[in-house]
Amino acid sequence: MVTEQAFDLLPFTAALDAHGDRPAVMTDEQVLTYRELSDRVEDVAARLRSARRLVALRAGNDLGSLVGYLGALRAGSPVLLVSTESGSSDSVMAAYDPDVILGSDGSDPVIEELRAESRHELHPELALLLTTSGSTGSPKLVRLSYRNLRSNAYSIAEALQITPDDRAATTLPMHYCYGLSVVHSHLLRGAALVLTDLSVVDPCFWDLFRARRATTFAAVPFTFELLDRVGFADMDLPHLRYVTQAGGRLAPEAVRRNAELGRRRGWDLVVMYGQTEATARMAYLPPHLAAAHPEVIGIPVPGGDFRIDPVPDLPAGELVYTGPNVMMGYALEPGDLAQGHTLSELRTGDLARRHPDGLYEIVGRRSRFAKIVGLRIDLGQVEKLLAQDGMKAAAAGSDERIVVAVEDCPDAVAGADLCPDPDPDADQNSDAAARSLAQRLGVPRGAVDVHSVPELPRLTNGKTDYGAVLALGGARSAPEPASGSEGEAPRMDPVRRIFAEELGLREIDDESSFVDLGGDSLSYVAVSVRLEQALGQVPPDWHVLPVERLAALADEAPSGRKWLGALDTSIVLRALAIVLIVGTHAKLFDLPGAAHVLMAVAGFNFARFQLSGDRAERLTRQLRSIGRIVVPSVAFIAVAYLLTDAYSPANIVLLNALVGPETWTTEWHFWFIEVLVYVLLVMVALLAVPWADRVERRAPFTFPLVLFGIGLLPRFGLLDPGVPHTLPVLWLFALGWAIGRADTPVRRLAVSVLAVLTVPGFFGEPARDGMIVVGILLLTWVRAVPVPTGLHGVLGLLAGASLHIYLVHWLVYPQLVGIHPALAVVASLAAGVGYWALTAHLPRTCRQWITAKGR
């Protein structure tokens, strides 16, 4: 037992009358002094003081709830604080079976005594039980002591410099720890509470705010959205001194905007950070730093301290808080109410970093990650990506899928009917958003589920209800428009959906194949990875099989996901080759030759994807494929030219291999892309000739072998191709083309022999020549490589972004290689994937914008 009544040490309950006749509570109808409030609180305490019992309070923002809460604390009874809403609060009440139930008729508390003595064993320091954010309806409660409440009230009052002249409007529910801390800290300093349950979107709230000369209010991020909608920036609030923000991350641009607004209008914005487990708040950002450092949470509140512990496999560490406001521990059942302190520090679960100036920044959440096909997806980052596109969204997820709710009327005031007409294209927009997001994240389209909702689901404290978001994923696995409706696509099975989403098609002919539908080597990666998930094992010739046949294979596929699955060899080679190229350039290791393997892979894919249809169709497909190489290359090299002095205008137009310097300089960095484009253009020109087109069709294997023979002339120095310092590669491209046409073991053996005979001596370096031979033999004989399914997404991402990684790495790795080559490699890969995501997303955004402008 404690030697002193711990509850007598709560000055905001035990010493209310010390503030005499100062105003304590203001409503729209009355003003209650501290002396009057103390008398009412004592009346409740006297009734409850006969025995220490568990008191449950259904708390609203009204005088009766406030008096009942303070009275129970003064009586020394632990309070279980729940909302006035039934359902979730009912389940908590049933789980903990309180001895006394407190309610309110608005102005007075209503007491229902169920027992004269408690049926529970209550620890003497236990003061308050609160539900955690997101656990509404769960029996899991936070156990807070009298010391927790007292210390945090002092910390907040000191951090905010609360004075007796302050008057705080109750903009948040009292059962929410943040809203409750406003009550504690202001009553501690003899300040007044402007007690109301009106929303900030209600004009009556602002009438009351002005009439009671309120000086402050608390806000969560959602509050600022509402404030923007009701014209807060133009309001005349002469007595407003400061606004606090907590309850979730406010976007840096919103922090800066509101901080600057406050500076102009004469009030401060105080960004804060906390959790229920720390009795509300742990950190605050001094207001004068908000505009300059809008991304940070600031410094610990007085009496608290932070440290950052490393987290395996994550770049940032976990923020750990110590201080007298750290909870006693959790309660999962009534028996836990007898426990004392089980914690000395709080592991927040937030990932953070400390700035050199001592300010802390939250960069993620350990539990806000989903692992999709082996990739860790930061759900907070998903929301940021969509916010950049102008979408107000909430993302939840599991290891199977990411579920996103997108508000389809973001400019409407909550509760107002300002968006009565649903968007007729909502399903199409959600589908387009899901497809774009999947590409940007590098995950299969089927792993992303986007739902358009009238308003994001929220908990009673204003935070996003991520449980409700995740539940949206149970409604459907992907958008399925009803069959037969005008303008809508028919229902699609998984295979047809994959083809439609990745190739941007609304109708899929049963007899068409991937190649027939315009698929190429770039879209092949994404489709192949998703098909492997749908079919379990992808046939080696799936790209030429009719969609109807693939759909039948999907129906026959066994349920359940295997840990090991086959992945197309060309995808694996592209992914490994780009890693080897970047790693060799950064001197992490020395394994050259991968770029020439990629040239053979390019010829292999040319044979598979560019040679179907009639001559006009081939020409269109080939030119489109070249464009997908040229456009991002020219755009990036132009930027590189402007930012550095390493390149020339010839690089921008991909002509350096023809007109550039004969000596090797940085201007030769992009030789692979230049020569690949030359080879492809030559092939397009050649096959545009009718007789060449006919010959290729009649002798599909012999034709590339003839080109291979021609390519051997410069390979062995018998012919000068006029392209210095690139080591002629037409023969490798043609060899890959021949591999793509080698449909029998004899033909595969023939190209293997040709590779073994012609590659050695190419560089005069056995290791490099060996790398090329091994890559070509794998491409020839191994159609699919067994790979753990968890790596499919990663390899698919690297393969799909290989061109962009090759471009970007020339600018990235030199900046970091001095720190560590591994860092240089990882950063180059990440930057390349980012550029790939940008170039994949930008055209869609432009098309959507053009479409929207045309409506």
mmCIF file of C-alpha atoms in Angstrom, residues 454-715:
data_model
loop_
_atom_site.group_PDB
_atom_site.id
_atom_site.type_symbol
_atom_site.label_atom_id
_atom_site.label_comp_id
_atom_site.label_asym_id
_atom_site.label_seq_id
_atom_site.Cartn_x
_atom_site.Cartn_y
_atom_site.Cartn_z
ATOM 1 C CA PRO A 454 -17.796 9.230 -49.453
ATOM 2 C CA GLU A 455 -15.714 9.951 -46.348
ATOM 3 C CA LEU A 456 -12.742 8.254 -44.726
ATOM 4 C CA PRO A 457 -13.816 6.126 -41.733
ATOM 5 C CA ARG A 458 -12.777 7.649 -38.426
ATOM 6 C CA LEU A 459 -12.744 6.754 -34.748
ATOM 7 C CA THR A 460 -14.554 8.976 -32.282
ATOM 8 C CA ASN A 461 -11.274 10.775 -31.507
ATOM 9 C CA GLY A 462 -10.946 11.884 -35.133
ATOM 10 C CA LYS A 463 -8.194 9.438 -36.063
ATOM 11 C CA THR A 464 -8.481 7.247 -39.123
ATOM 12 C CA ASP A 465 -10.193 3.926 -38.441
ATOM 13 C CA TYR A 466 -7.707 1.614 -40.161
ATOM 14 C CA GLY A 467 -9.643 -1.458 -39.077
ATOM 15 C CA ALA A 468 -12.617 -0.233 -41.086
ATOM 16 C CA VAL A 469 -10.337 0.504 -44.043
ATOM 17 C CA LEU A 470 -8.923 -3.017 -43.974
ATOM 18 C CA ALA A 471 -12.453 -4.426 -43.767
ATOM 19 C CA LEU A 472 -13.207 -2.811 -47.142
ATOM 20 C CA GLY A 473 -10.898 -5.397 -48.680
ATOM 21 C CA GLY A 474 -13.343 -8.144 -47.806
ATOM 22 C CA ALA A 475 -15.894 -6.736 -50.210
ATOM 23 C CA ARG A 476 -13.963 -7.548 -53.349
ATOM 24 C CA SER A 477 -10.490 -8.450 -54.440
ATOM 25 C CA ALA A 478 -10.454 -6.096 -57.383
ATOM 26 C CA PRO A 479 -12.921 -3.887 -59.232
ATOM 27 C CA GLU A 480 -15.569 -5.910 -61.046
ATOM 28 C CA PRO A 481 -18.119 -3.858 -62.952
ATOM 29 C CA ALA A 482 -21.454 -5.527 -63.371
ATOM 30 C CA SER A 483 -21.858 -7.358 -66.621
ATOM 31 C CA GLY A 484 -24.219 -5.976 -69.196
ATOM 32 C CA SER A 485 -24.297 -2.350 -68.096
ATOM 33 C CA GLU A 486 -23.739 0.161 -70.818
ATOM 34 C CA GLY A 487 -20.212 1.470 -70.929
ATOM 35 C CA GLU A 488 -18.904 -1.062 -68.426
ATOM 36 C CA ALA A 489 -16.555 -3.927 -68.997
ATOM 37 C CA PRO A 490 -17.797 -7.456 -68.367
ATOM 38 C CA ARG A 491 -16.682 -9.336 -65.283
ATOM 39 C CA MET A 492 -13.185 -10.714 -65.656
ATOM 40 C CA ASP A 493 -11.509 -13.784 -64.298
ATOM 41 C CA PRO A 494 -8.079 -13.263 -62.669
ATOM 42 C CA VAL A 495 -6.082 -13.828 -65.873
ATOM 43 C CA ARG A 496 -8.149 -11.456 -67.976
ATOM 44 C CA ARG A 497 -8.015 -8.900 -65.192
ATOM 45 C CA ILE A 498 -4.214 -9.117 -65.089
ATOM 46 C CA PHE A 499 -3.980 -8.578 -68.838
ATOM 47 C CA ALA A 500 -6.486 -5.727 -68.772
ATOM 48 C CA GLU A 501 -4.814 -3.909 -65.900
ATOM 49 C CA GLU A 502 -1.204 -4.262 -67.008
ATOM 50 C CA LEU A 503 -1.853 -3.575 -70.693
ATOM 51 C CA GLY A 504 -4.456 -0.851 -70.125
ATOM 52 C CA LEU A 505 -7.256 -2.672 -71.957
ATOM 53 C CA ARG A 506 -10.963 -2.883 -71.202
ATOM 54 C CA GLU A 507 -11.813 -5.797 -73.494
ATOM 55 C CA ILE A 508 -9.844 -9.010 -73.797
ATOM 56 C CA ASP A 509 -10.464 -11.339 -76.721
ATOM 57 C CA ASP A 510 -10.429 -15.005 -75.627
ATOM 58 C CA GLU A 511 -8.296 -16.021 -78.603
ATOM 59 C CA SER A 512 -5.699 -13.266 -78.143
ATOM 60 C CA SER A 513 -2.351 -13.823 -76.520
ATOM 61 C CA PHE A 514 -0.150 -11.453 -74.547
ATOM 62 C CA VAL A 515 1.809 -10.684 -77.703
ATOM 63 C CA ASP A 516 -1.364 -10.191 -79.754
ATOM 64 C CA LEU A 517 -2.574 -7.665 -77.191
ATOM 65 C CA GLY A 518 0.531 -5.507 -77.568
ATOM 66 C CA GLY A 519 2.633 -6.841 -74.718
ATOM 67 C CA ASP A 520 6.362 -6.170 -74.818
ATOM 68 C CA SER A 521 9.428 -6.902 -72.724
ATOM 69 C CA LEU A 522 8.598 -4.125 -70.248
ATOM 70 C CA SER A 523 5.011 -5.147 -69.483
ATOM 71 C CA TYR A 524 6.064 -8.822 -69.645
ATOM 72 C CA VAL A 525 7.760 -8.587 -66.247
ATOM 73 C CA ALA A 526 4.690 -7.384 -64.357
ATOM 74 C CA VAL A 527 2.302 -9.769 -66.102
ATOM 75 C CA SER A 528 4.611 -12.748 -65.627
ATOM 76 C CA VAL A 529 4.968 -12.183 -61.869
ATOM 77 C CA ARG A 530 1.216 -11.801 -61.401
ATOM 78 C CA LEU A 531 0.430 -14.839 -63.550
ATOM 79 C CA GLU A 532 2.808 -16.924 -61.472
ATOM 80 C CA GLN A 533 0.690 -16.030 -58.437
ATOM 81 C CA ALA A 534 -2.549 -16.861 -60.220
ATOM 82 C CA LEU A 535 -1.426 -20.082 -61.924
ATOM 83 C CA GLY A 536 1.142 -21.377 -59.466
ATOM 84 C CA GLN A 537 3.456 -22.180 -62.385
ATOM 85 C CA VAL A 538 3.583 -20.259 -65.640
ATOM 86 C CA PRO A 539 3.975 -22.244 -68.901
ATOM 87 C CA PRO A 540 7.224 -21.297 -70.707
ATOM 88 C CA ASP A 541 5.268 -20.162 -73.775
ATOM 89 C CA TRP A 542 2.474 -18.392 -71.900
ATOM 90 C CA HIS A 543 3.043 -15.149 -73.803
ATOM 91 C CA VAL A 544 1.743 -16.760 -77.015
ATOM 92 C CA LEU A 545 -1.056 -18.829 -75.440
ATOM 93 C CA PRO A 546 -4.655 -17.648 -75.841
ATOM 94 C CA VAL A 547 -6.101 -15.878 -72.817
ATOM 95 C CA GLU A 548 -8.835 -18.503 -72.656
ATOM 96 C CA ARG A 549 -6.238 -21.249 -72.184
ATOM 97 C CA LEU A 550 -4.457 -19.344 -69.412
ATOM 98 C CA ALA A 551 -7.757 -18.734 -67.661
ATOM 99 C CA ALA A 552 -8.456 -22.468 -67.721
ATOM 100 C CA LEU A 553 -5.027 -23.144 -66.209
ATOM 101 C CA ALA A 554 -5.815 -20.658 -63.431
ATOM 102 C CA ASP A 555 -9.018 -22.544 -62.621
ATOM 103 C CA GLU A 556 -7.039 -25.776 -62.376
ATOM 104 C CA ALA A 557 -4.271 -24.260 -60.228
ATOM 105 C CA PRO A 558 -4.047 -25.664 -56.681
ATOM 106 C CA SER A 559 -5.001 -23.320 -53.859
ATOM 107 C CA GLY A 560 -2.415 -22.041 -51.417
ATOM 108 C CA ARG A 561 0.826 -20.244 -52.057
ATOM 109 C CA LYS A 562 4.054 -22.224 -52.417
ATOM 110 C CA TRP A 563 7.258 -20.935 -50.911
ATOM 111 C CA LEU A 564 9.135 -21.709 -54.117
ATOM 112 C CA GLY A 565 8.002 -20.813 -57.604
ATOM 113 C CA ALA A 566 9.487 -20.650 -61.093
ATOM 114 C CA LEU A 567 10.357 -17.230 -62.480
ATOM 115 C CA ASP A 568 11.133 -16.563 -66.138
ATOM 116 C CA THR A 569 14.887 -16.725 -66.752
ATOM 117 C CA SER A 570 14.933 -13.496 -68.729
ATOM 118 C CA ILE A 571 13.458 -11.679 -65.727
ATOM 119 C CA VAL A 572 16.014 -13.168 -63.364
ATOM 120 C CA LEU A 573 18.858 -12.329 -65.758
ATOM 121 C CA ARG A 574 17.700 -8.739 -66.165
ATOM 122 C CA ALA A 575 17.447 -8.265 -62.408
ATOM 123 C CA LEU A 576 20.816 -9.857 -61.634
ATOM 124 C CA ALA A 577 22.546 -8.151 -64.541
ATOM 125 C CA ILE A 578 21.574 -4.655 -63.458
ATOM 126 C CA VAL A 579 22.754 -5.383 -59.915
ATOM 127 C CA LEU A 580 26.067 -6.694 -61.278
ATOM 128 C CA ILE A 581 26.493 -3.654 -63.526
ATOM 129 C CA VAL A 582 25.909 -1.167 -60.728
ATOM 130 C CA GLY A 583 27.930 -3.179 -58.212
ATOM 131 C CA THR A 584 30.888 -3.480 -60.558
ATOM 132 C CA HIS A 585 30.872 0.227 -61.402
ATOM 133 C CA ALA A 586 30.692 1.077 -57.683
ATOM 134 C CA LYS A 587 33.536 -1.382 -57.041
ATOM 135 C CA LEU A 588 31.501 -3.372 -54.533
ATOM 136 C CA PHE A 589 32.747 -6.373 -56.496
ATOM 137 C CA ASP A 590 34.332 -7.013 -59.882
ATOM 138 C CA LEU A 591 31.969 -9.061 -62.064
ATOM 139 C CA PRO A 592 31.906 -7.428 -65.523
ATOM 140 C CA GLY A 593 30.087 -8.667 -68.617
ATOM 141 C CA ALA A 594 26.469 -8.315 -67.484
ATOM 142 C CA ALA A 595 25.686 -5.501 -69.951
ATOM 143 C CA HIS A 596 26.492 -7.806 -72.873
ATOM 144 C CA VAL A 597 24.249 -10.484 -71.388
ATOM 145 C CA LEU A 598 21.483 -7.884 -71.397
ATOM 146 C CA MET A 599 22.126 -7.281 -75.109
ATOM 147 C CA ALA A 600 21.454 -10.955 -75.775
ATOM 148 C CA VAL A 601 18.333 -10.749 -73.578
ATOM 149 C CA ALA A 602 17.180 -7.771 -75.658
ATOM 150 C CA GLY A 603 17.463 -9.860 -78.831
ATOM 151 C CA PHE A 604 15.656 -12.745 -77.118
ATOM 152 C CA ASN A 605 12.745 -10.468 -76.130
ATOM 153 C CA PHE A 606 12.694 -8.877 -79.575
ATOM 154 C CA ALA A 607 12.010 -12.288 -81.026
ATOM 155 C CA ARG A 608 9.281 -13.034 -78.509
ATOM 156 C CA PHE A 609 7.374 -9.759 -78.522
ATOM 157 C CA GLN A 610 8.121 -7.730 -81.656
ATOM 158 C CA LEU A 611 7.604 -10.192 -84.505
ATOM 159 C CA SER A 612 3.899 -10.992 -84.499
ATOM 160 C CA GLY A 613 1.151 -9.610 -86.688
ATOM 161 C CA ASP A 614 1.387 -8.216 -90.201
ATOM 162 C CA ARG A 615 4.109 -5.832 -91.279
ATOM 163 C CA ALA A 616 2.211 -2.695 -90.214
ATOM 164 C CA GLU A 617 1.434 -4.179 -86.794
ATOM 165 C CA ARG A 618 5.071 -5.178 -86.333
ATOM 166 C CA LEU A 619 6.246 -1.705 -87.258
ATOM 167 C CA THR A 620 3.845 -0.071 -84.815
ATOM 168 C CA ARG A 621 4.816 -2.423 -81.991
ATOM 169 C CA GLN A 622 8.543 -2.022 -82.639
ATOM 170 C CA LEU A 623 8.431 1.764 -82.790
ATOM 171 C CA ARG A 624 6.357 1.900 -79.610
ATOM 172 C CA SER A 625 8.921 -0.281 -77.864
ATOM 173 C CA ILE A 626 11.793 1.941 -79.028
ATOM 174 C CA GLY A 627 9.887 4.966 -77.779
ATOM 175 C CA ARG A 628 9.652 3.457 -74.319
ATOM 176 C CA ILE A 629 13.433 3.323 -74.280
ATOM 177 C CA VAL A 630 14.189 6.642 -75.953
ATOM 178 C CA VAL A 631 11.812 8.937 -74.067
ATOM 179 C CA PRO A 632 12.970 8.244 -70.484
ATOM 180 C CA SER A 633 16.579 8.072 -71.661
ATOM 181 C CA VAL A 634 16.544 11.408 -73.442
ATOM 182 C CA ALA A 635 14.674 13.061 -70.555
ATOM 183 C CA PHE A 636 17.133 11.851 -67.954
ATOM 184 C CA ILE A 637 20.267 12.539 -69.972
ATOM 185 C CA ALA A 638 19.011 16.070 -70.658
ATOM 186 C CA VAL A 639 18.688 16.656 -66.916
ATOM 187 C CA ALA A 640 22.138 15.108 -66.347
ATOM 188 C CA TYR A 641 23.571 17.434 -69.003
ATOM 189 C CA LEU A 642 22.126 20.456 -67.213
ATOM 190 C CA LEU A 643 23.295 19.338 -63.770
ATOM 191 C CA THR A 644 26.812 18.214 -64.635
ATOM 192 C CA ASP A 645 29.580 18.914 -67.102
ATOM 193 C CA ALA A 646 30.057 15.220 -67.850
ATOM 194 C CA TYR A 647 27.886 15.013 -70.968
ATOM 195 C CA SER A 648 27.342 16.698 -74.300
ATOM 196 C CA PRO A 649 24.311 17.526 -76.474
ATOM 197 C CA ALA A 650 25.188 14.423 -78.500
ATOM 198 C CA ASN A 651 24.382 12.351 -75.429
ATOM 199 C CA ILE A 652 20.926 13.876 -75.211
ATOM 200 C CA VAL A 653 20.043 12.835 -78.754
ATOM 201 C CA LEU A 654 21.757 9.448 -78.286
ATOM 202 C CA LEU A 655 24.374 10.126 -80.945
ATOM 203 C CA ASN A 656 27.563 10.067 -78.902
ATOM 204 C CA ALA A 657 28.439 6.563 -80.154
ATOM 205 C CA LEU A 658 28.561 8.000 -83.667
ATOM 206 C CA VAL A 659 30.027 11.484 -83.172
ATOM 207 C CA GLY A 660 31.537 11.386 -79.696
ATOM 208 C CA PRO A 661 35.212 11.412 -78.743
ATOM 209 C CA GLU A 662 37.294 8.410 -79.685
ATOM 210 C CA THR A 663 38.867 8.239 -76.247
ATOM 211 C CA TRP A 664 36.811 6.837 -73.403
ATOM 212 C CA THR A 665 35.194 9.626 -71.320
ATOM 213 C CA THR A 666 32.060 10.062 -69.237
ATOM 214 C CA GLU A 667 30.228 10.802 -72.482
ATOM 215 C CA TRP A 668 30.374 7.065 -73.186
ATOM 216 C CA HIS A 669 28.358 6.178 -70.064
ATOM 217 C CA PHE A 670 25.180 5.578 -72.068
ATOM 218 C CA TRP A 671 26.742 3.530 -74.866
ATOM 219 C CA PHE A 672 24.544 0.519 -74.106
ATOM 220 C CA ILE A 673 21.317 2.455 -74.646
ATOM 221 C CA GLU A 674 22.634 4.223 -77.726
ATOM 222 C CA VAL A 675 23.794 1.022 -79.426
ATOM 223 C CA LEU A 676 20.633 -0.850 -78.429
ATOM 224 C CA VAL A 677 18.521 1.881 -80.010
ATOM 225 C CA TYR A 678 20.695 1.774 -83.172
ATOM 226 C CA VAL A 679 20.282 -2.000 -83.436
ATOM 227 C CA LEU A 680 16.530 -1.788 -82.925
ATOM 228 C CA LEU A 681 16.171 0.958 -85.507
ATOM 229 C CA VAL A 682 18.174 -1.084 -88.008
ATOM 230 C CA MET A 683 15.925 -4.083 -87.357
ATOM 231 C CA VAL A 684 12.804 -1.955 -87.819
ATOM 232 C CA ALA A 685 14.138 -0.552 -91.094
ATOM 233 C CA LEU A 686 15.169 -3.993 -92.325
ATOM 234 C CA LEU A 687 11.874 -5.693 -91.521
ATOM 235 C CA ALA A 688 9.918 -2.796 -93.036
ATOM 236 C CA VAL A 689 11.287 -3.981 -96.396
ATOM 237 C CA PRO A 690 8.692 -6.417 -97.819
ATOM 238 C CA TRP A 691 11.157 -9.066 -99.029
ATOM 239 C CA ALA A 692 13.030 -9.081 -95.678
ATOM 240 C CA ASP A 693 9.754 -9.410 -93.834
ATOM 241 C CA ARG A 694 8.790 -12.404 -96.003
ATOM 242 C CA VAL A 695 12.177 -14.082 -95.507
ATOM 243 C CA GLU A 696 11.999 -13.693 -91.742
ATOM 244 C CA ARG A 697 8.549 -15.253 -91.647
ATOM 245 C CA ARG A 698 9.603 -18.209 -93.812
ATOM 246 C CA ALA A 699 12.897 -18.836 -91.978
ATOM 247 C CA PRO A 700 12.436 -17.445 -88.434
ATOM 248 C CA PHE A 701 15.474 -19.314 -87.032
ATOM 249 C CA THR A 702 17.810 -18.913 -89.988
ATOM 250 C CA PHE A 703 17.166 -15.191 -90.387
ATOM 251 C CA PRO A 704 18.761 -14.163 -87.065
ATOM 252 C CA LEU A 705 21.617 -16.626 -87.696
ATOM 253 C CA VAL A 706 22.417 -14.735 -90.907
ATOM 254 C CA LEU A 707 22.417 -11.482 -88.921
ATOM 255 C CA PHE A 708 24.630 -13.231 -86.369
ATOM 256 C CA GLY A 709 27.101 -14.088 -89.116
ATOM 257 C CA ILE A 710 27.121 -10.503 -90.336
ATOM 258 C CA GLY A 711 27.675 -9.336 -86.766
ATOM 259 C CA LEU A 712 30.730 -11.577 -86.457
ATOM 260 C CA LEU A 713 32.545 -9.492 -89.068
ATOM 261 C CA PRO A 714 33.074 -6.493 -86.756
ATOM 262 C CA ARG A 715 33.291 -8.863 -83.791
#
